[in-house]
Protein backbone atom coordinates (compact mmCIF):
# COMPACT_ATOMS: atom_id res chain seq x y z
CA UNK A 1 0.00 0.00 0.00
CA UNK A 2 2.86 2.37 0.85
CA UNK A 3 4.54 1.73 -2.51
CA UNK A 4 1.25 2.48 -4.30
CA UNK A 5 0.96 5.78 -2.43
CA UNK A 6 4.56 6.64 -3.34
CA UNK A 7 3.88 5.87 -7.00
CA UNK A 8 0.74 8.03 -7.02
CA UNK A 9 2.59 10.92 -5.33
CA UNK A 10 5.50 10.54 -7.75
CA UNK A 11 3.16 10.63 -10.77
CA UNK A 12 1.31 13.66 -9.38
CA UNK A 13 4.59 15.49 -8.79
CA UNK A 14 5.85 14.53 -12.24
CA UNK A 15 2.60 15.74 -13.83
CA UNK A 16 2.88 19.06 -12.01
CA UNK A 17 6.50 19.51 -13.12
CA UNK A 18 5.58 18.69 -16.74
CA UNK A 19 2.63 21.10 -16.64
CA UNK A 20 4.85 23.91 -15.31
CA UNK A 21 7.49 23.11 -17.94
CA UNK A 22 4.86 23.18 -20.68
CA UNK A 23 3.50 26.50 -19.44
CA UNK A 24 7.00 28.02 -19.23
CA UNK A 25 7.86 26.61 -22.66
CA UNK A 26 4.79 28.20 -24.19
CA UNK A 27 5.60 31.50 -22.49
CA UNK A 28 9.18 31.38 -23.77
CA UNK A 29 7.84 30.91 -27.31
CA UNK A 30 5.85 34.07 -26.85
CA UNK A 31 2.43 32.43 -26.90
CA UNK A 32 0.23 33.37 -23.99
CA UNK A 33 -3.21 31.99 -23.17
CA UNK A 34 -4.61 35.40 -24.09
CA UNK A 35 -3.02 35.22 -27.54
CA UNK A 36 -4.43 31.73 -28.08
CA UNK A 37 -7.90 33.03 -27.16
CA UNK A 38 -7.49 36.07 -29.44
CA UNK A 39 -6.52 33.80 -32.33
CA UNK A 40 -9.56 31.59 -31.71
CA UNK A 41 -11.83 34.64 -31.64
CA UNK A 42 -10.31 35.96 -34.89
CA UNK A 43 -11.06 32.66 -36.63
CA UNK A 44 -14.67 32.75 -35.39
CA UNK A 45 -15.09 36.38 -36.42
CA UNK A 46 -13.67 35.78 -39.92
CA UNK A 47 -15.87 32.71 -40.43
CA UNK A 48 -18.99 34.59 -39.32
CA UNK A 49 -18.14 37.59 -41.53
CA UNK A 50 -17.69 35.21 -44.48
CA UNK A 51 -21.05 33.56 -43.86
CA UNK A 52 -22.83 36.92 -43.79
CA UNK A 53 -21.05 38.06 -46.98
CA UNK A 54 -21.80 34.82 -48.86
CA UNK A 55 -25.44 34.94 -47.78
CA UNK A 56 -25.86 38.45 -49.24
CA UNK A 57 -23.74 37.74 -52.31
CA UNK A 58 -25.67 34.55 -53.10
CA UNK A 59 -28.84 36.61 -53.63
CA UNK A 60 -27.24 38.80 -56.34
CA UNK A 61 -28.29 38.22 -59.95
CA UNK A 62 -25.84 36.04 -61.85
CA UNK A 63 -24.24 34.47 -58.76
CA UNK A 64 -24.40 30.68 -58.60
CA UNK A 65 -23.65 28.94 -55.31
CA UNK A 66 -22.29 25.45 -55.92
CA UNK A 67 -22.89 22.54 -53.54
CA UNK A 68 -19.34 22.97 -52.17
CA UNK A 69 -20.15 26.54 -51.09
CA UNK A 70 -18.12 28.18 -53.87
CA UNK A 71 -19.91 31.16 -55.42
CA UNK A 72 -19.28 31.86 -59.10
CA UNK A 73 -20.33 34.86 -61.16
CA UNK A 74 -19.39 34.47 -64.81
CA UNK A 75 -18.25 37.83 -66.20
CA UNK A 76 -17.30 36.56 -69.67
CA UNK A 77 -17.77 33.14 -71.26
CA UNK A 78 -14.82 31.87 -73.29
CA UNK A 79 -14.87 29.30 -76.04
CA UNK A 80 -11.44 27.70 -75.62
CA UNK A 81 -10.53 24.35 -74.12
CA UNK A 82 -11.44 23.56 -70.52
CA UNK A 83 -8.52 22.45 -68.34
CA UNK A 84 -8.29 19.23 -66.36
CA UNK A 85 -6.67 18.84 -62.95
CA UNK A 86 -3.48 17.68 -64.68
CA UNK A 87 -3.16 20.75 -66.93
CA UNK A 88 -1.33 23.98 -66.30
CA UNK A 89 -3.08 27.26 -66.98
CA UNK A 90 -2.13 30.84 -67.73
CA UNK A 91 -4.30 33.17 -65.64
CA UNK A 92 -4.65 36.75 -64.59
CA UNK A 93 -6.20 37.22 -61.18
CA UNK A 94 -6.85 39.62 -58.36
CA UNK A 95 -7.31 38.39 -54.79
CA UNK A 96 -9.34 40.54 -52.41
CA UNK A 97 -10.39 40.53 -48.79
CA UNK A 98 -14.13 40.96 -48.16
CA UNK A 99 -13.58 44.68 -47.48
CA UNK A 100 -12.12 45.13 -50.99
CA UNK A 101 -8.43 45.35 -50.05
CA UNK A 102 -6.27 43.65 -52.71
CA UNK A 103 -3.79 41.14 -51.29
CA UNK A 104 -2.39 39.88 -54.60
CA UNK A 105 -2.77 40.73 -58.28
CA UNK A 106 -1.11 39.44 -61.43
CA UNK A 107 -2.64 42.42 -63.25
CA UNK A 108 -0.77 44.75 -60.90
CA UNK A 109 2.48 42.94 -61.79
CA UNK A 110 1.45 43.07 -65.48
CA UNK A 111 2.49 39.41 -65.86
CA UNK A 112 0.02 36.53 -65.98
CA UNK A 113 0.70 33.53 -63.75
CA UNK A 114 1.27 29.97 -64.91
CA UNK A 115 -0.02 27.45 -62.39
CA UNK A 116 -0.76 23.75 -62.28
CA UNK A 117 -4.50 23.39 -61.70
CA UNK A 118 -3.96 20.63 -59.11
CA UNK A 119 -1.64 22.92 -57.10
CA UNK A 120 -4.22 25.69 -56.59
CA UNK A 121 -6.60 26.12 -53.66
CA UNK A 122 -9.71 23.90 -53.83
CA UNK A 123 -11.99 26.80 -54.83
CA UNK A 124 -9.81 27.65 -57.82
CA UNK A 125 -9.56 23.98 -58.83
CA UNK A 126 -13.35 23.61 -58.84
CA UNK A 127 -13.80 26.77 -60.91
CA UNK A 128 -10.94 26.20 -63.37
CA UNK A 129 -12.00 22.69 -64.44
CA UNK A 130 -15.38 24.16 -65.40
CA UNK A 131 -14.14 27.30 -67.23
CA UNK A 132 -13.26 27.34 -70.92
CA UNK A 133 -10.19 29.41 -71.83
CA UNK A 134 -11.14 33.01 -72.47
CA UNK A 135 -13.57 33.05 -69.52
CA UNK A 136 -13.58 35.54 -66.67
CA UNK A 137 -15.26 34.87 -63.34
CA UNK A 138 -15.63 36.40 -59.93
CA UNK A 139 -15.26 33.76 -57.21
CA UNK A 140 -16.25 34.04 -53.58
CA UNK A 141 -14.27 31.28 -51.90
CA UNK A 142 -15.28 30.17 -48.38
CA UNK A 143 -12.46 29.46 -45.96
CA UNK A 144 -12.76 25.67 -46.31
CA UNK A 145 -12.05 26.00 -50.07
CA UNK A 146 -9.27 28.56 -49.54
CA UNK A 147 -6.74 28.34 -46.69
CA UNK A 148 -8.92 26.92 -43.92
CA UNK A 149 -8.58 28.13 -40.37
CA UNK A 150 -4.86 28.79 -40.74
CA UNK A 151 -3.10 31.84 -42.06
CA UNK A 152 -1.60 32.14 -45.53
CA UNK A 153 1.49 34.24 -45.04
CA UNK A 154 1.10 37.62 -43.43
CA UNK A 155 -1.76 38.82 -45.65
CA UNK A 156 -4.56 36.25 -45.30
CA UNK A 157 -6.04 35.71 -41.88
CA UNK A 158 -7.37 32.48 -40.40
CA UNK A 159 -10.83 31.43 -41.55
CA UNK A 160 -11.10 34.17 -44.20
CA UNK A 161 -13.55 34.00 -47.10
CA UNK A 162 -11.77 35.43 -50.13
CA UNK A 163 -12.81 37.03 -53.42
CA UNK A 164 -10.95 36.31 -56.64
CA UNK A 165 -11.39 37.90 -60.04
CA UNK A 166 -10.04 35.22 -62.34
CA UNK A 167 -9.37 35.28 -66.08
CA UNK A 168 -8.36 32.01 -67.75
CA UNK A 169 -6.13 33.01 -70.65
CA UNK A 170 -4.75 29.70 -71.87
CA UNK A 171 -4.65 25.98 -71.10
CA UNK A 172 -1.20 24.38 -71.27
CA UNK A 173 -0.32 20.72 -71.34
CA UNK A 174 0.90 19.20 -68.10
CA UNK A 175 4.63 19.48 -67.52
CA UNK A 176 6.52 16.41 -68.55
CA UNK A 177 8.21 14.78 -65.58
CA UNK A 178 11.90 15.50 -65.60
CA UNK A 179 14.29 12.61 -65.94
CA UNK A 180 16.19 12.02 -62.73
CA UNK A 181 19.79 13.18 -62.85
CA UNK A 182 22.28 10.47 -63.73
CA UNK A 183 23.63 8.55 -60.76
CA UNK A 184 26.95 9.78 -59.41
CA UNK A 185 29.38 6.89 -59.89
CA UNK A 186 31.29 8.06 -56.80
CA UNK A 187 28.31 7.57 -54.51
CA UNK A 188 27.86 4.22 -52.87
CA UNK A 189 24.46 2.64 -52.72
CA UNK A 190 22.79 1.77 -49.46
CA UNK A 191 23.10 -1.97 -48.87
CA UNK A 192 19.83 -3.76 -49.60
CA UNK A 193 18.32 -0.85 -51.57
CA UNK A 194 20.14 -0.83 -54.83
PDB file of N, CA and C in Angstrom, residues 52-91:
ATOM      1  N   UNK A  52     -21.929  35.800 -43.525  1.00  0.00           N
ATOM      2  CA  UNK A  52     -22.827  36.925 -43.791  1.00  0.00           C
ATOM      3  C   UNK A  52     -22.617  37.423 -45.220  1.00  0.00           C
ATOM      4  N   UNK A  53     -21.355  37.563 -45.628  1.00  0.00           N
ATOM      5  CA  UNK A  53     -21.052  38.056 -46.982  1.00  0.00           C
ATOM      6  C   UNK A  53     -21.600  37.096 -48.035  1.00  0.00           C
ATOM      7  N   UNK A  54     -21.339  35.796 -47.857  1.00  0.00           N
ATOM      8  CA  UNK A  54     -21.796  34.815 -48.856  1.00  0.00           C
ATOM      9  C   UNK A  54     -23.316  34.763 -48.920  1.00  0.00           C
ATOM     10  N   UNK A  55     -23.988  34.937 -47.795  1.00  0.00           N
ATOM     11  CA  UNK A  55     -25.445  34.939 -47.779  1.00  0.00           C
ATOM     12  C   UNK A  55     -25.990  36.090 -48.628  1.00  0.00           C
ATOM     13  N   UNK A  56     -25.427  37.283 -48.442  1.00  0.00           N
ATOM     14  CA  UNK A  56     -25.862  38.450 -49.243  1.00  0.00           C
ATOM     15  C   UNK A  56     -25.473  38.282 -50.696  1.00  0.00           C
ATOM     16  N   UNK A  57     -24.239  37.867 -50.939  1.00  0.00           N
ATOM     17  CA  UNK A  57     -23.737  37.737 -52.306  1.00  0.00           C
ATOM     18  C   UNK A  57     -24.530  36.694 -53.093  1.00  0.00           C
ATOM     19  N   UNK A  58     -24.931  35.619 -52.434  1.00  0.00           N
ATOM     20  CA  UNK A  58     -25.666  34.550 -53.100  1.00  0.00           C
ATOM     21  C   UNK A  58     -27.017  34.985 -53.641  1.00  0.00           C
ATOM     22  N   UNK A  59     -27.542  36.101 -53.151  1.00  0.00           N
ATOM     23  CA  UNK A  59     -28.835  36.615 -53.634  1.00  0.00           C
ATOM     24  C   UNK A  59     -28.686  37.553 -54.825  1.00  0.00           C
ATOM     25  N   UNK A  60     -27.451  37.899 -55.195  1.00  0.00           N
ATOM     26  CA  UNK A  60     -27.238  38.803 -56.338  1.00  0.00           C
ATOM     27  C   UNK A  60     -27.532  38.064 -57.643  1.00  0.00           C
ATOM     28  N   UNK A  61     -28.050  38.790 -58.624  1.00  0.00           N
ATOM     29  CA  UNK A  61     -28.295  38.220 -59.951  1.00  0.00           C
ATOM     30  C   UNK A  61     -26.978  37.747 -60.555  1.00  0.00           C
ATOM     31  N   UNK A  62     -27.009  36.563 -61.149  1.00  0.00           N
ATOM     32  CA  UNK A  62     -25.842  36.039 -61.846  1.00  0.00           C
ATOM     33  C   UNK A  62     -24.897  35.243 -60.969  1.00  0.00           C
ATOM     34  N   UNK A  63     -25.116  35.222 -59.665  1.00  0.00           N
ATOM     35  CA  UNK A  63     -24.239  34.468 -58.761  1.00  0.00           C
ATOM     36  C   UNK A  63     -24.822  33.083 -58.560  1.00  0.00           C
ATOM     37  N   UNK A  64     -23.996  32.063 -58.802  1.00  0.00           N
ATOM     38  CA  UNK A  64     -24.398  30.677 -58.603  1.00  0.00           C
ATOM     39  C   UNK A  64     -23.603  30.135 -57.420  1.00  0.00           C
ATOM     40  N   UNK A  65     -24.314  29.565 -56.450  1.00  0.00           N
ATOM     41  CA  UNK A  65     -23.649  28.937 -55.310  1.00  0.00           C
ATOM     42  C   UNK A  65     -23.639  27.434 -55.557  1.00  0.00           C
ATOM     43  N   UNK A  66     -22.441  26.878 -55.673  1.00  0.00           N
ATOM     44  CA  UNK A  66     -22.293  25.446 -55.924  1.00  0.00           C
ATOM     45  C   UNK A  66     -22.461  24.666 -54.621  1.00  0.00           C
ATOM     46  N   UNK A  67     -22.647  23.369 -54.728  1.00  0.00           N
ATOM     47  CA  UNK A  67     -22.889  22.537 -53.540  1.00  0.00           C
ATOM     48  C   UNK A  67     -21.715  22.588 -52.557  1.00  0.00           C
ATOM     49  N   UNK A  68     -20.523  22.878 -53.040  1.00  0.00           N
ATOM     50  CA  UNK A  68     -19.342  22.971 -52.169  1.00  0.00           C
ATOM     51  C   UNK A  68     -19.345  24.252 -51.339  1.00  0.00           C
ATOM     52  N   UNK A  69     -20.152  25.233 -51.749  1.00  0.00           N
ATOM     53  CA  UNK A  69     -20.155  26.544 -51.090  1.00  0.00           C
ATOM     54  C   UNK A  69     -19.479  27.610 -51.925  1.00  0.00           C
ATOM     55  N   UNK A  70     -18.761  27.217 -52.977  1.00  0.00           N
ATOM     56  CA  UNK A  70     -18.123  28.178 -53.869  1.00  0.00           C
ATOM     57  C   UNK A  70     -19.193  28.982 -54.597  1.00  0.00           C
ATOM     58  N   UNK A  71     -18.999  30.300 -54.658  1.00  0.00           N
ATOM     59  CA  UNK A  71     -19.912  31.160 -55.417  1.00  0.00           C
ATOM     60  C   UNK A  71     -19.192  31.646 -56.662  1.00  0.00           C
ATOM     61  N   UNK A  72     -19.866  31.504 -57.810  1.00  0.00           N
ATOM     62  CA  UNK A  72     -19.278  31.856 -59.100  1.00  0.00           C
ATOM     63  C   UNK A  72     -20.207  32.827 -59.815  1.00  0.00           C
ATOM     64  N   UNK A  73     -19.623  33.905 -60.299  1.00  0.00           N
ATOM     65  CA  UNK A  73     -20.334  34.856 -61.155  1.00  0.00           C
ATOM     66  C   UNK A  73     -19.530  34.947 -62.445  1.00  0.00           C
ATOM     67  N   UNK A  74     -20.089  34.433 -63.535  1.00  0.00           N
ATOM     68  CA  UNK A  74     -19.386  34.475 -64.809  1.00  0.00           C
ATOM     69  C   UNK A  74     -19.477  35.885 -65.378  1.00  0.00           C
ATOM     70  N   UNK A  75     -18.313  36.481 -65.651  1.00  0.00           N
ATOM     71  CA  UNK A  75     -18.252  37.833 -66.202  1.00  0.00           C
ATOM     72  C   UNK A  75     -18.099  37.797 -67.717  1.00  0.00           C
ATOM     73  N   UNK A  76     -17.462  36.751 -68.226  1.00  0.00           N
ATOM     74  CA  UNK A  76     -17.298  36.559 -69.675  1.00  0.00           C
ATOM     75  C   UNK A  76     -17.143  35.062 -69.917  1.00  0.00           C
ATOM     76  N   UNK A  77     -17.824  34.566 -70.937  1.00  0.00           N
ATOM     77  CA  UNK A  77     -17.767  33.139 -71.258  1.00  0.00           C
ATOM     78  C   UNK A  77     -16.824  32.938 -72.433  1.00  0.00           C
ATOM     79  N   UNK A  78     -15.771  32.165 -72.222  1.00  0.00           N
ATOM     80  CA  UNK A  78     -14.819  31.873 -73.294  1.00  0.00           C
ATOM     81  C   UNK A  78     -15.270  30.691 -74.123  1.00  0.00           C
ATOM     82  N   UNK A  79     -14.518  30.433 -75.193  1.00  0.00           N
ATOM     83  CA  UNK A  79     -14.866  29.299 -76.044  1.00  0.00           C
ATOM     84  C   UNK A  79     -13.658  28.402 -76.290  1.00  0.00           C
ATOM     85  N   UNK A  80     -12.635  28.531 -75.471  1.00  0.00           N
ATOM     86  CA  UNK A  80     -11.442  27.701 -75.619  1.00  0.00           C
ATOM     87  C   UNK A  80     -11.581  26.384 -74.876  1.00  0.00           C
ATOM     88  N   UNK A  81     -10.493  25.635 -74.826  1.00  0.00           N
ATOM     89  CA  UNK A  81     -10.532  24.345 -74.122  1.00  0.00           C
ATOM     90  C   UNK A  81     -10.693  24.548 -72.606  1.00  0.00           C
ATOM     91  N   UNK A  82     -11.266  23.550 -71.969  1.00  0.00           N
ATOM     92  CA  UNK A  82     -11.445  23.560 -70.520  1.00  0.00           C
ATOM     93  C   UNK A  82     -10.343  22.703 -69.903  1.00  0.00           C
ATOM     94  N   UNK A  83      -9.626  23.214 -68.914  1.00  0.00           N
ATOM     95  CA  UNK A  83      -8.516  22.453 -68.340  1.00  0.00           C
ATOM     96  C   UNK A  83      -8.986  21.279 -67.474  1.00  0.00           C
ATOM     97  N   UNK A  84      -8.092  20.324 -67.313  1.00  0.00           N
ATOM     98  CA  UNK A  84      -8.285  19.231 -66.360  1.00  0.00           C
ATOM     99  C   UNK A  84      -7.391  19.500 -65.159  1.00  0.00           C
ATOM    100  N   UNK A  85      -7.522  18.690 -64.143  1.00  0.00           N
ATOM    101  CA  UNK A  85      -6.674  18.841 -62.954  1.00  0.00           C
ATOM    102  C   UNK A  85      -5.192  18.692 -63.287  1.00  0.00           C
ATOM    103  N   UNK A  86      -4.893  17.935 -64.331  1.00  0.00           N
ATOM    104  CA  UNK A  86      -3.483  17.681 -64.678  1.00  0.00           C
ATOM    105  C   UNK A  86      -2.862  18.796 -65.514  1.00  0.00           C
ATOM    106  N   UNK A  87      -3.668  19.685 -66.063  1.00  0.00           N
ATOM    107  CA  UNK A  87      -3.156  20.751 -66.928  1.00  0.00           C
ATOM    108  C   UNK A  87      -2.543  21.885 -66.115  1.00  0.00           C
ATOM    109  N   UNK A  88      -1.789  22.691 -66.828  1.00  0.00           N
ATOM    110  CA  UNK A  88      -1.329  23.985 -66.303  1.00  0.00           C
ATOM    111  C   UNK A  88      -2.138  25.047 -67.025  1.00  0.00           C
ATOM    112  N   UNK A  89      -2.309  26.185 -66.369  1.00  0.00           N
ATOM    113  CA  UNK A  89      -3.082  27.258 -66.980  1.00  0.00           C
ATOM    114  C   UNK A  89      -2.338  28.578 -66.845  1.00  0.00           C
ATOM    115  N   UNK A  90      -2.636  29.470 -67.781  1.00  0.00           N
ATOM    116  CA  UNK A  90      -2.132  30.845 -67.729  1.00  0.00           C
ATOM    117  C   UNK A  90      -3.323  31.694 -67.296  1.00  0.00           C
ATOM    118  N   UNK A  91      -3.178  32.390 -66.183  1.00  0.00           N
ATOM    119  CA  UNK A  91      -4.297  33.170 -65.635  1.00  0.00           C
ATOM    120  C   UNK A  91      -3.838  34.562 -65.227  1.00  0.00           C
TER     121      UNK A  91
END
